[in-house]
mmCIF file of C-alpha atoms in Angstrom:
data_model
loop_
_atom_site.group_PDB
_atom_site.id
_atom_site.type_symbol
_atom_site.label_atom_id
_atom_site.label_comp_id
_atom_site.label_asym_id
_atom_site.label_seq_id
_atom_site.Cartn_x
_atom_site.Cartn_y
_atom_site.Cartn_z
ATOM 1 C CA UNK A 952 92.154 101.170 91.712
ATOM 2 C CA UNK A 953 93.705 99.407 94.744
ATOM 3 C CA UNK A 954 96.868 97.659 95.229
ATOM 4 C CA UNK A 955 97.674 95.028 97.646
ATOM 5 C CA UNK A 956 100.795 93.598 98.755
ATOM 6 C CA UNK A 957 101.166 90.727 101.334
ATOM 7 C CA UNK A 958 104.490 89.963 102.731
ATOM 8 C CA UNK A 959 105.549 88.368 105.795
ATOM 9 C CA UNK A 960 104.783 84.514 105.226
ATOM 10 C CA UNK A 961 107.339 82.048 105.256
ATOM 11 C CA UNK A 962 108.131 78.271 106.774
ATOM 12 C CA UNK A 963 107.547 77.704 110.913
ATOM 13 C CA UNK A 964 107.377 75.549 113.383
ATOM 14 C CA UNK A 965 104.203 74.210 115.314
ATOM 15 C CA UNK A 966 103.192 76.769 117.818
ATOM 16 C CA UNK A 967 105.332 79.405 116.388
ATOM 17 C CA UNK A 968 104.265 83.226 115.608
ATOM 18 C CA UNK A 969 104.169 85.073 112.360
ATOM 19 C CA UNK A 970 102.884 88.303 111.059
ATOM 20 C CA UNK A 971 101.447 88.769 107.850
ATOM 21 C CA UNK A 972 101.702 92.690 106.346
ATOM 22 C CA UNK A 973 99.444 93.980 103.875
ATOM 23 C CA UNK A 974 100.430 97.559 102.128
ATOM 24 C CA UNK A 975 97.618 99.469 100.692
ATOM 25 C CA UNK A 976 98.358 101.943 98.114
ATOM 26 C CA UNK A 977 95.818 103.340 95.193
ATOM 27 C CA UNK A 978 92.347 105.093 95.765
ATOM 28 C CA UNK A 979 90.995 103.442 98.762
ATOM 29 C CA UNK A 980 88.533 105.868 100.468
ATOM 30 C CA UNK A 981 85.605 103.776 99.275
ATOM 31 C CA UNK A 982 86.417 100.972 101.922
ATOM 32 C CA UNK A 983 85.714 101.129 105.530
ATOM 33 C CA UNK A 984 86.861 97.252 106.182
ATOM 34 C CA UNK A 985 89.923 95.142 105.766
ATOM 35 C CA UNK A 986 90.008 91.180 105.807
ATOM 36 C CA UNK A 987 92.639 88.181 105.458
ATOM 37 C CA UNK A 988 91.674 85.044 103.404
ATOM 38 C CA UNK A 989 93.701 82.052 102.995
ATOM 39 C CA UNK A 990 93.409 79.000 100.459
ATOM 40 C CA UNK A 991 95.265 75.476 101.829
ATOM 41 C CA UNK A 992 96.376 73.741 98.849
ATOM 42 C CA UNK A 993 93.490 71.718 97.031
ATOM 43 C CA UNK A 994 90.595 73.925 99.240
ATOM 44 C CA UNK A 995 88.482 77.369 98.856
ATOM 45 C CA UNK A 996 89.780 80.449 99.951
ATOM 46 C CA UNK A 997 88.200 81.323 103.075
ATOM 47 C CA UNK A 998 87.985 84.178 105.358
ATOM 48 C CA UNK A 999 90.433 84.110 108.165
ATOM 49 C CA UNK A 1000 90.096 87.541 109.933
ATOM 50 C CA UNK A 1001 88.123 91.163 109.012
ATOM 51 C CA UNK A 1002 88.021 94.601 110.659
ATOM 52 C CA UNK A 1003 85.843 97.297 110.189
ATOM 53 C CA UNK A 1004 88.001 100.128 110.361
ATOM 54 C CA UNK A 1005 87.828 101.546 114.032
ATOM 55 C CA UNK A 1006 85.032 99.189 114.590
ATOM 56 C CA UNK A 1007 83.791 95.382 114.895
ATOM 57 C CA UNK A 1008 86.408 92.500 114.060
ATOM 58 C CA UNK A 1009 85.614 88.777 112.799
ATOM 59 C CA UNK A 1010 87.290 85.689 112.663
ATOM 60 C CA UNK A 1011 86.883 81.978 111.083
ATOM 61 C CA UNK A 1012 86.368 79.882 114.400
ATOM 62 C CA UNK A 1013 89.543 78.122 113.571
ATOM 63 C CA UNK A 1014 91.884 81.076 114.426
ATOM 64 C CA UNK A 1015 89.908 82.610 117.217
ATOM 65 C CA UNK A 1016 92.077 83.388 120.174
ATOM 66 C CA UNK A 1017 95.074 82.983 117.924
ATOM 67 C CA UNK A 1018 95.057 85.130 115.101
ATOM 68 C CA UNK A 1019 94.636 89.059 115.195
ATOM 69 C CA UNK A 1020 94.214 91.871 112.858
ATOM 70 C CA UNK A 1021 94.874 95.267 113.248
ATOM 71 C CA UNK A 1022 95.416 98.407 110.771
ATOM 72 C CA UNK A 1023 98.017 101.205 110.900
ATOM 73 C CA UNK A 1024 96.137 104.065 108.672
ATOM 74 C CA UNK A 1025 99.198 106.638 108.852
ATOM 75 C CA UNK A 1026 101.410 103.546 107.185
ATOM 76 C CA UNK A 1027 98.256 102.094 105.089
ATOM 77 C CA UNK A 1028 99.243 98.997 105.834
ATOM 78 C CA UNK A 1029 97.078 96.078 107.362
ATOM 79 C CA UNK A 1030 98.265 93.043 109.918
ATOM 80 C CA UNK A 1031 97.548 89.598 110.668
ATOM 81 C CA UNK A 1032 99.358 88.477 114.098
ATOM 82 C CA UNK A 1033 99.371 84.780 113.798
ATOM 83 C CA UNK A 1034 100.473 82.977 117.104
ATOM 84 C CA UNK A 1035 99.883 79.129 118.011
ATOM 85 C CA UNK A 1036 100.526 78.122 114.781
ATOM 86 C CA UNK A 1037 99.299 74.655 113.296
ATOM 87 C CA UNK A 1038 99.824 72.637 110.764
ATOM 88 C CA UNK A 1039 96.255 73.067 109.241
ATOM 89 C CA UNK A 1040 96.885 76.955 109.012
ATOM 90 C CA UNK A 1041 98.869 76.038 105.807
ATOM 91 C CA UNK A 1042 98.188 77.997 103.083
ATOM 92 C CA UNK A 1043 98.675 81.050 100.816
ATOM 93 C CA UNK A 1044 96.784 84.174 102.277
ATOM 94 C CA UNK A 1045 95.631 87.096 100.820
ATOM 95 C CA UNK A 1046 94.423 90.284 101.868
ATOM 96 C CA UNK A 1047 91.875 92.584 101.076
ATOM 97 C CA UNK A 1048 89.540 96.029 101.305
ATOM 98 C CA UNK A 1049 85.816 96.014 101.449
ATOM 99 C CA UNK A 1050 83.044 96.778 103.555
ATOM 100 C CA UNK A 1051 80.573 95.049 106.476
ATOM 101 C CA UNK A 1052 77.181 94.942 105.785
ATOM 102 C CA UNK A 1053 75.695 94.126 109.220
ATOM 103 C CA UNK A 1054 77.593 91.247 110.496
ATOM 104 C CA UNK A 1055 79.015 90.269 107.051
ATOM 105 C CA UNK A 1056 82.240 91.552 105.519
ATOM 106 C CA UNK A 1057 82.152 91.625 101.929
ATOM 107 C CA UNK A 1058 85.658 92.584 100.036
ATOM 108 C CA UNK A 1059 85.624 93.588 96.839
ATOM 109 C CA UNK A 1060 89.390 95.596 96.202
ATOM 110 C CA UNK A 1061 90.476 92.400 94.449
ATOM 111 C CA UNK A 1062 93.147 90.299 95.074
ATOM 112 C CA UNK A 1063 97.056 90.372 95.994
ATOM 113 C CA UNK A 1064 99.239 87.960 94.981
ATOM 114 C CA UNK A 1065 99.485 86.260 98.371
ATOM 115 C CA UNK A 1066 102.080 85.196 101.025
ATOM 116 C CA UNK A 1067 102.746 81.247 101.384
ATOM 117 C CA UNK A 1068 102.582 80.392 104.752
ATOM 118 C CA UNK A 1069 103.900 76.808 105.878
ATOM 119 C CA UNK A 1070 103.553 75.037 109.423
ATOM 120 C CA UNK A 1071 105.594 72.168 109.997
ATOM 121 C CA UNK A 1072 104.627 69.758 112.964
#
């Protein structure tokens, strides 16, 4: 079983920077991919950012060129650099473990229980 912990989020400015943590602890060798989802309030959760670990990464269009994830193995702990913040990246966002298939992440550790994130304009 895997446990996930986001931390990190809080309340910014417009065009301000943030980075989102995610520790890892639990049985985890069964994963070879890491992702960040978010949910605004009243939408789906969708997928912000995944990494095959020492591999290919993805992102939603919305974030690309502004968001980054990275993974530090030796402190199993995952990252989401957020810069050029916006309003519409409002939301709670989670992390998780899974795997690609082809192009496709697919995450299936489960689910934290999420780091608000607020931009103000």
């Amino acid at each position: 079983q895997v446990q996930l912990v986001e931390s990190g989020g809080g309340l910014v400015q417009a065009g301000e920077s943030l980075t989102l943590s995610c520790g890892v602890s639990g049985t985890t060798n069964t994963f070879n991919a890491a992702g960040w989802y978010r949910q605004p309030p009243g939408k789906q959760r969708e997928l912000v950012a995944a990494m095959k670990y020492g591999g290919r990464t993805n992102y939603g269009d919305s974030v690309k060129g502004r968001f980054t994830i990275s993974r530090d193995s030796a402190k199993n702990t995952v990252y989401l650099q957020m810069n050029s913040l916006e309003p519409d990246d409002t939301a709670v966002y989670y992390c998780t473990l899974g795997t690609f298939i082809g192009a496709g992440y697919y995450p299936s550790s489960g689910w934290g229980q999420g780091t608000q994130v607020t931009v103000s304009s």
